[in-house]
Structures are given as structure tokens and as C-alpha cells.
């Protein structure tokens, strides 16, 4: 427990000193017990949000669905939440609202034990009291951590129905922490997967970030497919999701690899890969009808993003990255002259080039082109200018059809 944040300890000390119960809770305790460095430290307390605010000058109350306090220390934020209850039988209580089995608001204060029970998995419900150095376990979570077992608290079907995002969280924790799902927790997932239809696209996007951007993208993808959850998030993308296109598999593996090397990763790149085949096919069809390739890609890309956004809301800054990556693909074929130099210096060049490398797995005829772009980046600017002068005029990649009409010179950059 040496890894515990000093600021979190300060917060707990202050709360306990004022006579409140206060413990570290949730993911941080689970991670510490599993030997993982916690991302952040959450505190649960008997103090109400107003009482928390009165105790800390650096506290700010946030949240509507779930009011809690953020206590800020420089760049670190300690999240402090009042114990929540289940609200069972409190008729007339408007803090907790269950609609057709779905929990839509959750603001009823409760006891420490109730707060543990309303959490999702037993391993996420452990509390730790730094004053006495003891674990407080109301749900037999400690044993589950020891056994590396993922188990929902209470009746799994009821808990999944209350909040179907728990279906995704189950897969995420299983993969990320290398846990075994207890059979009653694993059993209902496939059948209940369609419940995700009711989840707002913005919330699904937040969850997708955690699923794919935290170092386990490829095994997480495979588990999502096995549990029938993938088609709920990205319907109709691949003929057989169990064997996704090579480009997609490699994009997922790349994301993990880059993460492990501390290189930046963006969900824009991953979305570009997920949707690529749909966009590519639609664009090809438009080109057959005489549309210039760049325009066709723009139209097809826009369409694919709008369609996907009905399920998972991709923030504009990420969809923009995906589009920039796609739209640069045809431009790689033009390697002669100033245009090529301009491309190299564009902001999204690197990501688009990485994407071109991925495409080579499926379109080996692009290998020579990709290699040319690899080489040209490595030489200094003067040589680059010579290199692009000597480059083949057209793309050098065999095309199946004649171009129906000549493109005007690219003016807009
Ligand atoms: P991570 O390390 O990925 O952040 P975490 O366990 O901290 O994992 P959070 O989403 O940050 O996950 O949530 C913090 C805690 O809140 C969880 O440990 C869990 O106790 C509780 N919690 C979060 N989401 C839910 C949910 N959908 N249903 C019930 N309890 C939840
Ligand atoms: Mg957390």
C-alpha cells in the first residue's frame, strides 16, 4: 500500500478528523491488491457533498446524475463521494430512479455497506482504511481478488438490466486484469447483449475509449466478439467478426504496441481502421460512376461516420482525424513534385502513412509505394526535393480501370 497517493491520505485524514467515516474505495484498492499501479484514487465517505465542500477549500461539486466532490491538488484530483444506498423501499424518494429495470438516477445516500453493495463487481467494492490499515469487505471481494475472479454483486441478470454498460465492464476488467469470470456473471452476457441498444451513444464512446485505448485492444476485441457485444457497438462492419480484416487486427495490435512503447495513440486511427472497408467499398462504387477518388472518399467517409455515430458517438476531433487519414490515401499515389512534399509536411501525414502501411497487409500491390514513402521521410529535405522530381508521374500502382475523366489540378489544400 506504499503506492497510495499522499493527497488521498490527506483527504481521508481530514474527513476522519472531522468525525466522518472515510475510506479509499473501488478500482484503486483492487489494483493495489493485484499489483497494478492505480490510475486514480477515490474516497467514499459518510460526509455529504456540502459537508465535503465545507471541509476543503480546494473542493468542487460536480455531477447531476451522481453528485460528488473533486478535491484538487495541483494536477491530481481526488474524487470524494458520499456513501450511496440502494434506496430499496423508499417510496417517494426521488434520488434513485429505476425505469423498467434501468437505473437512471442514483443519488440516495446510504450506509457504508449499502455503498459497497450498489457497486458492480465484488473486486470493485473493497474499501481500505489507512488509519487502521484494514480492508473493509462487505461483499466477499477480497477472496475474489485472491482467486482472480470477476463476480457481479447480487443477481447478475438484475444488475446487467439495471445498467447494461456493466456487460462491457465485465469484459474490460476480465481482459485488462486477466481475471476469470465467475459462471453466473459470464453466463447471461451473450443473451443480454442487445440491452446495449438503449445506452446513449456518448456513454458508449466513453466506454470504448477504456476498452480500446488502455493497452489491451486486441484481446478485448476478441472477447467482445465472443460475448456477442461487438455487433452491438459496431453493427454490420465485418462479415465474420471472429476473423476481422487483417488491417483491423493489425490496427488493434499496433495500438497496443504503441501504448506499450509510450507512443501516442488516438481513437481516430482505430475508427479509421474499423470503418475503412465500408468506406473503401462505397467510395470505389462512386468512382465507378465517375466521381473523382478524393470526392468519393469524402462522401463515403462522411456517410460511414454518420451511420456509426447512431451507435457510438465519436467526438468530432476524432472523426476529423479518421477522415484526414482516409482522404490522404489517394494522395499517396501522387509522389511527383511539390504535392508530395506538401503531403509530407501535413499534420496528419504520419498517421495516414501508418495507415498506408496497414493497408499493405491486404493490398500487397501497395508495398512498393509504401516503401517509397518510408524512404523519402528518412532523407533530408534537399534530397527529398530531388527524390520527388525523379518519382514516377502517375501512381505506379496498377489500376483495374481507366479513369473516366481527368481530375483538375488539386487546388484546395
Ligand atoms: P478503472 O481503473 O478502469 O478506472 P474503476 O474500477 O476505477 O476502474 P470507474 O469507472 O473509475 O472504474 O468507477 C469507479 C468505481 O465506481 C468502480 O470501482 C465501481 O465500484 C463503481 N462503478 C463504476 N461504474 C459502475 C457501474 N456501472 N455500476 C456500479 N458501480 C460502478
Ligand atoms: Mg477509476
mmCIF file of C-alpha atoms and ligand atoms in Angstrom, residues 27-28 30 39-40 42 210, ligand 2:
data_model
loop_
_atom_site.group_PDB
_atom_site.id
_atom_site.type_symbol
_atom_site.label_atom_id
_atom_site.label_comp_id
_atom_site.label_asym_id
_atom_site.label_seq_id
_atom_site.Cartn_x
_atom_site.Cartn_y
_atom_site.Cartn_z
ATOM 1 C CA UNK A 27 -10.604 0.383 -8.515
ATOM 2 C CA UNK A 28 -7.576 1.667 -6.616
ATOM 3 C CA UNK A 30 -8.461 -3.684 -6.449
ATOM 4 C CA UNK A 39 -4.842 5.328 -12.252
ATOM 5 C CA UNK A 40 -6.595 7.406 -9.623
ATOM 6 C CA UNK A 42 -11.388 7.510 -4.995
ATOM 7 C CA UNK A 210 -11.462 2.479 -21.962
HETATM 8 MG MG1 LIG B 2 -11.387 4.710 -11.936
#
